[in-house]
PDB file of C-alpha atoms and ligand atoms in Angstrom:
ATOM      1  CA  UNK D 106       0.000   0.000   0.000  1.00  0.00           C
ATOM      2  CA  UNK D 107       0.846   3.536  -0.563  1.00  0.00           C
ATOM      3  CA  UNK D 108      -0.279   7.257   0.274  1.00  0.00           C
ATOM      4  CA  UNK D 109      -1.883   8.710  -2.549  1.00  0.00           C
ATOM      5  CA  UNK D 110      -1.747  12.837  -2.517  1.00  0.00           C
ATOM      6  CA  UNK D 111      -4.838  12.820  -0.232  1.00  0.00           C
ATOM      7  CA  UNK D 112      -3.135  11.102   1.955  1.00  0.00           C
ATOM      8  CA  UNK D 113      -5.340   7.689   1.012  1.00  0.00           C
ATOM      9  CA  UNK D 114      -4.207   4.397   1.104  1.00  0.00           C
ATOM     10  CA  UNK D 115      -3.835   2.858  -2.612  1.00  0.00           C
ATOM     11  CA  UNK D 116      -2.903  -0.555  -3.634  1.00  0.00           C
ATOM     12  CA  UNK D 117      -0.427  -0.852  -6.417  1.00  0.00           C
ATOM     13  CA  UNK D 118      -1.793  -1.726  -9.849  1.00  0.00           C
ATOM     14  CA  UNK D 119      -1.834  -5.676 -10.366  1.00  0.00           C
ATOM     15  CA  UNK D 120      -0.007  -6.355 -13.627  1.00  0.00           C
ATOM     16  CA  UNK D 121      -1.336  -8.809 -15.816  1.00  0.00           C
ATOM     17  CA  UNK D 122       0.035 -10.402 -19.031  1.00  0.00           C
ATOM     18  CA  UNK D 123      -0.925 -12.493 -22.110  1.00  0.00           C
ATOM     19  CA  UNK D 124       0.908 -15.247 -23.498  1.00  0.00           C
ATOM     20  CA  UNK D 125       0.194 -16.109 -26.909  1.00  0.00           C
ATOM     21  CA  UNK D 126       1.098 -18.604 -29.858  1.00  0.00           C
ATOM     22  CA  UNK D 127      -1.377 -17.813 -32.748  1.00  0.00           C
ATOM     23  CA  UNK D 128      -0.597 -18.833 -36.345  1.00  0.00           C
ATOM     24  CA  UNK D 129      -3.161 -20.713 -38.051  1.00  0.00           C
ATOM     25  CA  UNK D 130      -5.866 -17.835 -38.607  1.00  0.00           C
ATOM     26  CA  UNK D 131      -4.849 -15.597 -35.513  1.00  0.00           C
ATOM     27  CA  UNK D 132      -8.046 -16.692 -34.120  1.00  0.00           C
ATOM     28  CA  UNK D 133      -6.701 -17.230 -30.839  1.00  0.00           C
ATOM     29  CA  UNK D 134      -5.176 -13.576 -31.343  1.00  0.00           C
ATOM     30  CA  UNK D 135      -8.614 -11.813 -31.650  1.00  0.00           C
ATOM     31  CA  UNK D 136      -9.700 -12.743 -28.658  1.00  0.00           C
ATOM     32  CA  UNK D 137      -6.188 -12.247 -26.601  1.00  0.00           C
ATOM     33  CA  UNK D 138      -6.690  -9.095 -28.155  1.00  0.00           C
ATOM     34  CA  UNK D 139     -10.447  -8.899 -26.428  1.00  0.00           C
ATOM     35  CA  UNK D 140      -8.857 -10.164 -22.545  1.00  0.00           C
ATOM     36  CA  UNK D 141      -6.017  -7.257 -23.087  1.00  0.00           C
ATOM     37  CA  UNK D 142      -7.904  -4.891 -23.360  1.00  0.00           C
ATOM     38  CA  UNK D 143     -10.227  -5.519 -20.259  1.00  0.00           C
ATOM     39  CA  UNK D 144      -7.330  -6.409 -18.431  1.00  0.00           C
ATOM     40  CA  UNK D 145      -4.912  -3.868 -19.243  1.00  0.00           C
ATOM     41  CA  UNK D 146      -2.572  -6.662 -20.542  1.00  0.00           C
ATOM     42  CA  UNK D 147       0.442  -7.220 -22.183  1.00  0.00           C
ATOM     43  CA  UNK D 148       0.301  -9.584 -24.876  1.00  0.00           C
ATOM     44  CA  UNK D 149       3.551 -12.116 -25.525  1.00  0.00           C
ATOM     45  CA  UNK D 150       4.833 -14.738 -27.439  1.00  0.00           C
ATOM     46  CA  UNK D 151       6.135 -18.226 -25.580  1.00  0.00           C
ATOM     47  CA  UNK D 152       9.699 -16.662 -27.597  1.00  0.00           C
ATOM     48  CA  UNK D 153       9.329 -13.175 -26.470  1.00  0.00           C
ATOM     49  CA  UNK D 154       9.207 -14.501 -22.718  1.00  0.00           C
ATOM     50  CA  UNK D 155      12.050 -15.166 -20.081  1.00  0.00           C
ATOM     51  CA  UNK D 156      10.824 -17.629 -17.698  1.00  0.00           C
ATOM     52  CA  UNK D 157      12.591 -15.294 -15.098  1.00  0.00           C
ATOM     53  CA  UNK D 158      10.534 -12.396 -16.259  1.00  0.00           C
ATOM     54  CA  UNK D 159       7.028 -13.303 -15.109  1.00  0.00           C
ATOM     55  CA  UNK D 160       7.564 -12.494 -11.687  1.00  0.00           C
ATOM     56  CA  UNK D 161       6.764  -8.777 -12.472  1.00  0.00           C
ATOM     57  CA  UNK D 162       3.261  -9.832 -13.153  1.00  0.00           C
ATOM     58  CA  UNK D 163       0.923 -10.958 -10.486  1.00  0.00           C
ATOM     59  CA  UNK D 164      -2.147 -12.326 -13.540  1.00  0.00           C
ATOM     60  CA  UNK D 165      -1.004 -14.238 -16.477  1.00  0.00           C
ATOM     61  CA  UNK D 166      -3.185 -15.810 -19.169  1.00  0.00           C
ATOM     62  CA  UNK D 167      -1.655 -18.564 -21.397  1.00  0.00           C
ATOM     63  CA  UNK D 168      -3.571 -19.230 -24.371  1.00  0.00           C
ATOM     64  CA  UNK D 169      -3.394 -20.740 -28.498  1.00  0.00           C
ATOM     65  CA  UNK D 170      -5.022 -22.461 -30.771  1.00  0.00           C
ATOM     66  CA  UNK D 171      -4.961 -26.057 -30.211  1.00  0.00           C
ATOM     67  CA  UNK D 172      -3.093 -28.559 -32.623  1.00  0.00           C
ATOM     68  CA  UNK D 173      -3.662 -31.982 -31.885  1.00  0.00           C
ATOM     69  CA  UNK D 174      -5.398 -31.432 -28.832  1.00  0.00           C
ATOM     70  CA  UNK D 175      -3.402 -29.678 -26.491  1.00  0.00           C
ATOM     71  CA  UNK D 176      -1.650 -25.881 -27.078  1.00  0.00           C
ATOM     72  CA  UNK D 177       1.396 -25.243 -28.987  1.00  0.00           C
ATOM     73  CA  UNK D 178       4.694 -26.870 -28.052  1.00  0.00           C
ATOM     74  CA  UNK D 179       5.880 -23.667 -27.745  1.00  0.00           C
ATOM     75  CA  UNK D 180       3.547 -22.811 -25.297  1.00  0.00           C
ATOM     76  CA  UNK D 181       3.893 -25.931 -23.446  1.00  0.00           C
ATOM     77  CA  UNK D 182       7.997 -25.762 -23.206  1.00  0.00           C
ATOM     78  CA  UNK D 183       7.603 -22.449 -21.799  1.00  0.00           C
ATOM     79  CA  UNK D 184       5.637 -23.637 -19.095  1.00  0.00           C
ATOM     80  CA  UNK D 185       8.542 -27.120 -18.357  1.00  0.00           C
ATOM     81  CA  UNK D 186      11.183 -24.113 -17.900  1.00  0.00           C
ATOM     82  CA  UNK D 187       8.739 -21.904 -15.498  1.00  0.00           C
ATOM     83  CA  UNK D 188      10.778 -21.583 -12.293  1.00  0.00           C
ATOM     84  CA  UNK D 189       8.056 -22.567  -8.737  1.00  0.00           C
ATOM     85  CA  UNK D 190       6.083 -20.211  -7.807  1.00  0.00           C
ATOM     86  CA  UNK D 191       3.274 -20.353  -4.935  1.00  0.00           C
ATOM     87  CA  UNK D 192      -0.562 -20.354  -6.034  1.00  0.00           C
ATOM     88  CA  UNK D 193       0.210 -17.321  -8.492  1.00  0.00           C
ATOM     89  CA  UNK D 194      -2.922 -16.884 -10.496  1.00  0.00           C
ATOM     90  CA  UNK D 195      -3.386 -17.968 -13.926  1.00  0.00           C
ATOM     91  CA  UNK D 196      -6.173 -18.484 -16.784  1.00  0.00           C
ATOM     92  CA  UNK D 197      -6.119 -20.857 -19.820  1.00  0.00           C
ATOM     93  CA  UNK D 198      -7.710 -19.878 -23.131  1.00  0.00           C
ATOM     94  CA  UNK D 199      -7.868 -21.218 -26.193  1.00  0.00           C
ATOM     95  CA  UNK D 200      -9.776 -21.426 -29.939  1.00  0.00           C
ATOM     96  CA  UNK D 201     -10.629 -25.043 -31.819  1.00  0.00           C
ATOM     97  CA  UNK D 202     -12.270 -26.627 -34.335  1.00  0.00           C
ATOM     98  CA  UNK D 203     -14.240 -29.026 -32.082  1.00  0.00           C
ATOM     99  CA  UNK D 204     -15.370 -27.072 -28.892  1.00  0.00           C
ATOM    100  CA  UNK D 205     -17.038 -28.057 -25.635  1.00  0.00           C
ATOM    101  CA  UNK D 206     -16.966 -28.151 -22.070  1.00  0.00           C
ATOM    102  CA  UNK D 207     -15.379 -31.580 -21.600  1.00  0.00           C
ATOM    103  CA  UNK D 208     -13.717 -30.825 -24.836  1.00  0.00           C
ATOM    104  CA  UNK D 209     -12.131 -27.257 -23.845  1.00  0.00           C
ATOM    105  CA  UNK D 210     -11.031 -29.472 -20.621  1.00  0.00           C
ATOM    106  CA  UNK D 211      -9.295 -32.067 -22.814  1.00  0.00           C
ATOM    107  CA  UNK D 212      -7.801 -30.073 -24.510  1.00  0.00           C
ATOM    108  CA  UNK D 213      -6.365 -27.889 -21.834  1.00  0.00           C
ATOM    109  CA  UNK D 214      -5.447 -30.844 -19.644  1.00  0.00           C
ATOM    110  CA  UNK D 215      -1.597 -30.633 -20.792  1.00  0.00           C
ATOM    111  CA  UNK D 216      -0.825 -26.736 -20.136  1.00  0.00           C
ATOM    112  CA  UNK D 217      -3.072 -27.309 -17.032  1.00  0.00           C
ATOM    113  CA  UNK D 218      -1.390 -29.707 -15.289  1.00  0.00           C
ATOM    114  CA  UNK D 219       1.947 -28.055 -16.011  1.00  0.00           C
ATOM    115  CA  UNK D 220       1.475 -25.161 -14.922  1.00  0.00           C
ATOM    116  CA  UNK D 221      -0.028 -26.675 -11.576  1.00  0.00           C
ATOM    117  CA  UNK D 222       2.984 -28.966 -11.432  1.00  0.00           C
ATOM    118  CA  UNK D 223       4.836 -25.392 -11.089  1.00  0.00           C
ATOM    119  CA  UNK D 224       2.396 -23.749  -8.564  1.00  0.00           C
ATOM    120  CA  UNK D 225      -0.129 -21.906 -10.824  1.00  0.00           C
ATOM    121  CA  UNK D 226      -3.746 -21.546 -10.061  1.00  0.00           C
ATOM    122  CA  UNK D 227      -5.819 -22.133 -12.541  1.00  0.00           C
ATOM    123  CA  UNK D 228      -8.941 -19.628 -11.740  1.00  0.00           C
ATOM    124  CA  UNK D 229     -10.591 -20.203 -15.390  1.00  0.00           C
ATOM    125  CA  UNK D 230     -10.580 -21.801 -18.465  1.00  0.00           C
ATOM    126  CA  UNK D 231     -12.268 -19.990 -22.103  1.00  0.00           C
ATOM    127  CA  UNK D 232     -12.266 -21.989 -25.030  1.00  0.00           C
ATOM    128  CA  UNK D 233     -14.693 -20.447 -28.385  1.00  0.00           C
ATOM    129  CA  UNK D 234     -14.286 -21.754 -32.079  1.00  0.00           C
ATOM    130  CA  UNK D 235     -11.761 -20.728 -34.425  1.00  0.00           C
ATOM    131  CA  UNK D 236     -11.905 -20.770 -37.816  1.00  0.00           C
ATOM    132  CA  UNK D 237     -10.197 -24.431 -38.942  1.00  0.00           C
ATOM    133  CA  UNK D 238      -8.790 -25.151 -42.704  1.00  0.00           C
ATOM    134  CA  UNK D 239      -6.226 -27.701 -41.180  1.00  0.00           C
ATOM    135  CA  UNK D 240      -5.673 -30.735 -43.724  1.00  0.00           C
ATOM    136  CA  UNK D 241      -8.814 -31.603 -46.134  1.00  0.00           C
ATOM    137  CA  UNK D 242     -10.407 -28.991 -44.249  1.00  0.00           C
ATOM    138  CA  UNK D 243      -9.747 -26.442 -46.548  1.00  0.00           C
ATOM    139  CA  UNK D 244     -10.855 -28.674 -49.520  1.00  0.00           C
ATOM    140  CA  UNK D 245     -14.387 -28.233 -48.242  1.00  0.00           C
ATOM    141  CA  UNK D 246     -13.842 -24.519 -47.712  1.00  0.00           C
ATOM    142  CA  UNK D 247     -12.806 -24.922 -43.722  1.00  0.00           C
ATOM    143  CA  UNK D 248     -15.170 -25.317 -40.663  1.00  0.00           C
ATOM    144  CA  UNK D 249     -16.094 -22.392 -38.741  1.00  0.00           C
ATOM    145  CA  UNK D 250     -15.677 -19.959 -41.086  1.00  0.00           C
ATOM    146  CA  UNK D 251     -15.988 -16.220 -39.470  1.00  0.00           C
ATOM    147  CA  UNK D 252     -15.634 -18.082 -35.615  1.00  0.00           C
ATOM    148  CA  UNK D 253     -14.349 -16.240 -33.559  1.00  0.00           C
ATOM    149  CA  UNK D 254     -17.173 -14.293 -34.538  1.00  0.00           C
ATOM    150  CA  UNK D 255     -18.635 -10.552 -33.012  1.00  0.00           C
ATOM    151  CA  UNK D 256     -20.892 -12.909 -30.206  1.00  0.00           C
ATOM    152  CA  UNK D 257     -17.821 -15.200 -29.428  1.00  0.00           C
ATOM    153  CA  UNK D 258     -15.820 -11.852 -28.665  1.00  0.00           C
ATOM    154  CA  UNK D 259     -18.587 -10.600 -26.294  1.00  0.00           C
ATOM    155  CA  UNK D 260     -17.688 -13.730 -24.404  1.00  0.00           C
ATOM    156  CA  UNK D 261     -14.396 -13.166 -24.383  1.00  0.00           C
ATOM    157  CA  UNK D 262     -15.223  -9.795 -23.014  1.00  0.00           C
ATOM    158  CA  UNK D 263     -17.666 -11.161 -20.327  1.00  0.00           C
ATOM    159  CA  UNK D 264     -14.997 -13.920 -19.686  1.00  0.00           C
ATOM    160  CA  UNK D 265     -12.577 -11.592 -18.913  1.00  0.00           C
ATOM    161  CA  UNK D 266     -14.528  -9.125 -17.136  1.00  0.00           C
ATOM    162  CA  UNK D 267     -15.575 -11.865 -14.505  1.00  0.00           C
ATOM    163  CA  UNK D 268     -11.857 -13.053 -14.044  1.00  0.00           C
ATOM    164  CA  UNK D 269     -11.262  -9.425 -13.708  1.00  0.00           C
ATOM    165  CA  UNK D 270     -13.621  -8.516 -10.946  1.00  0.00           C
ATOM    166  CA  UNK D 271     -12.897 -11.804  -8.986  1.00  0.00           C
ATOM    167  CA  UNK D 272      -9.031 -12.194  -9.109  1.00  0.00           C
ATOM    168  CA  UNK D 273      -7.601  -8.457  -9.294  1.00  0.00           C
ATOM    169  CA  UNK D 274      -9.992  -5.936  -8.389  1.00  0.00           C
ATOM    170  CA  UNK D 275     -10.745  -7.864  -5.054  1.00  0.00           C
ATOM    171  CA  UNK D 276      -7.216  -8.231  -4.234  1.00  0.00           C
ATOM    172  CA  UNK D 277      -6.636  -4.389  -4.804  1.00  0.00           C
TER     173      UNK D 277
HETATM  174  C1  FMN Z1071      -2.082 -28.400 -37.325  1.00  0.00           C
HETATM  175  C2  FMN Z1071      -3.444 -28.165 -36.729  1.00  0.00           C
HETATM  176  C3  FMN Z1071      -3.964 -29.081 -35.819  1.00  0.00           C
HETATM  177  C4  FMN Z1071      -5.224 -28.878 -35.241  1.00  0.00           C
HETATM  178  N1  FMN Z1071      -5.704 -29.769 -34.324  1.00  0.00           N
HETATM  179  C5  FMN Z1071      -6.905 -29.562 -33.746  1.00  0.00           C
HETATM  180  C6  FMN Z1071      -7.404 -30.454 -32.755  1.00  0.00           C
HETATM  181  O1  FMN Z1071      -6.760 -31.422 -32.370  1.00  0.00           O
HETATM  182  N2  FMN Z1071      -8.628 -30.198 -32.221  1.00  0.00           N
HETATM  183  C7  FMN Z1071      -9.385 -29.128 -32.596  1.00  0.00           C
HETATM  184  O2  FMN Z1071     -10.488 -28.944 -32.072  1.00  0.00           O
HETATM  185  N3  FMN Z1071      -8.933 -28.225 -33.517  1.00  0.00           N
HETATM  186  C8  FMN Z1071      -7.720 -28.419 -34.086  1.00  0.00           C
HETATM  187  N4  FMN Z1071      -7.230 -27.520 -35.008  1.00  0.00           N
HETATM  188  C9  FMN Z1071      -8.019 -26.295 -35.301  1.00  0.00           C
HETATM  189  C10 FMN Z1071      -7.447 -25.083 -34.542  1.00  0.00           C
HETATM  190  O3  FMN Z1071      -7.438 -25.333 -33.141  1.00  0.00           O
HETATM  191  C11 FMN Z1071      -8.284 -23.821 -34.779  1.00  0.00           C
HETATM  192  O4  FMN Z1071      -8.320 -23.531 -36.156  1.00  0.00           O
HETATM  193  C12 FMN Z1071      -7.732 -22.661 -33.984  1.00  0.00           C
HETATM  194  O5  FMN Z1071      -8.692 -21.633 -33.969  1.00  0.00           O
HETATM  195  C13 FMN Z1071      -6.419 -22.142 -34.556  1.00  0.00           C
HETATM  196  O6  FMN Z1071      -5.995 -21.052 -33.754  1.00  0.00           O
HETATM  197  P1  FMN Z1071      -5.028 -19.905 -34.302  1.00  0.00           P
HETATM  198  O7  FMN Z1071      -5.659 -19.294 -35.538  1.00  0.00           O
HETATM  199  O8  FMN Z1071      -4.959 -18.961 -33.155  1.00  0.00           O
HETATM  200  O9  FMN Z1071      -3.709 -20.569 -34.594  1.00  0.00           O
HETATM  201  C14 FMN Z1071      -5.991 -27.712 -35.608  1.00  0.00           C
HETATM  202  C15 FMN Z1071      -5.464 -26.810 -36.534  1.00  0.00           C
HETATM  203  C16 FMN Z1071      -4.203 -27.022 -37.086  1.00  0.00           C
HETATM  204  C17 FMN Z1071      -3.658 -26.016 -38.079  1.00  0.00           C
END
């Protein structure tokens, strides 16, 4: 805590941060885009990151498309070379072809369990669908075409303004 001019207490702002691997469509990337701005986040790639560096931020979401069902390797080896850290909050997010709640579950089992292995706390999980021309996909034209679309993104906004009021404006 510290005195504001008035002589108020004030807490210090929480920091929060994105990381993100997007390539296929950047679907994953329009709605990173969604959480940062609610959050007042940073958004970075696995590369861009130094596991050392994350202890500046007290919020971090980890999200990507997901490729054989689970995130990107990239995304996944970043979270193997987190150093310990002890119940520092975290959300998982992600876009697919295939969605669903025991689906979006699956699929986030292996960045889950990870980052619990390393002390995270998971205190969500959003999963919408992304656009999808992987394989013989794209012969048929792709599934999902337009996903994340303009109602999937209010989601993402209501997603993020519920992790927002119950995991940094509380702690403030
Ligand atoms: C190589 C590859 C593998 C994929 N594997 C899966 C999968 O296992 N399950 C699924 O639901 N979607 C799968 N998808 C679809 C992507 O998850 C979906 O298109 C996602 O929105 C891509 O996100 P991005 O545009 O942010 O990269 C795959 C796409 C690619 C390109």
């Amino acid at each position: 805590m510290e005195n504001n001019v008035n002589g108020l207490k004030e807490s210090l702002p929480m920091k929060s941060l994105l990381i993100l691997y997007s390539y296929h469509h950047h679907n994953t990337e329009k709605v990173a885009k969604v959480f940062a701005k609610v959050l007042d986040a940073e958004i970075k790639t696995p590369k861009e990151i130094k596991p050392e560096e994350l202890q500046k931020y007290d919020f971090i979401g980890f999200g990507s498309g997901i490729y054989s069902a689970k995130h990107d390797e990239s995304l996944l080896n970043l979270a193997d070379s987190l150093p310990r850290v002890t119940n520092k909050k975290a959300f998982i997010f992600s876009t697919a072809g295939i969605t669903g709640k025991s689906k979006a579950s699956n699929d986030h089992t292996t960045l889950r369990e990870k980052l619990e292995s390393k002390g995270y706390l998971i205190v969500d999980e959003f999963q919408c669908k992304g656009f999808n021309t992987n394989s013989f996909l794209k012969l048929f034209g792709g599934m999902n075409k337009g996903r994340p679309n303009d109602k999937d993104l209010k989601n993402a906004e209501d997603f993020a303004l519920k992790v927002k009021e119950n995991n940094i404006q509380k702690d403030n």
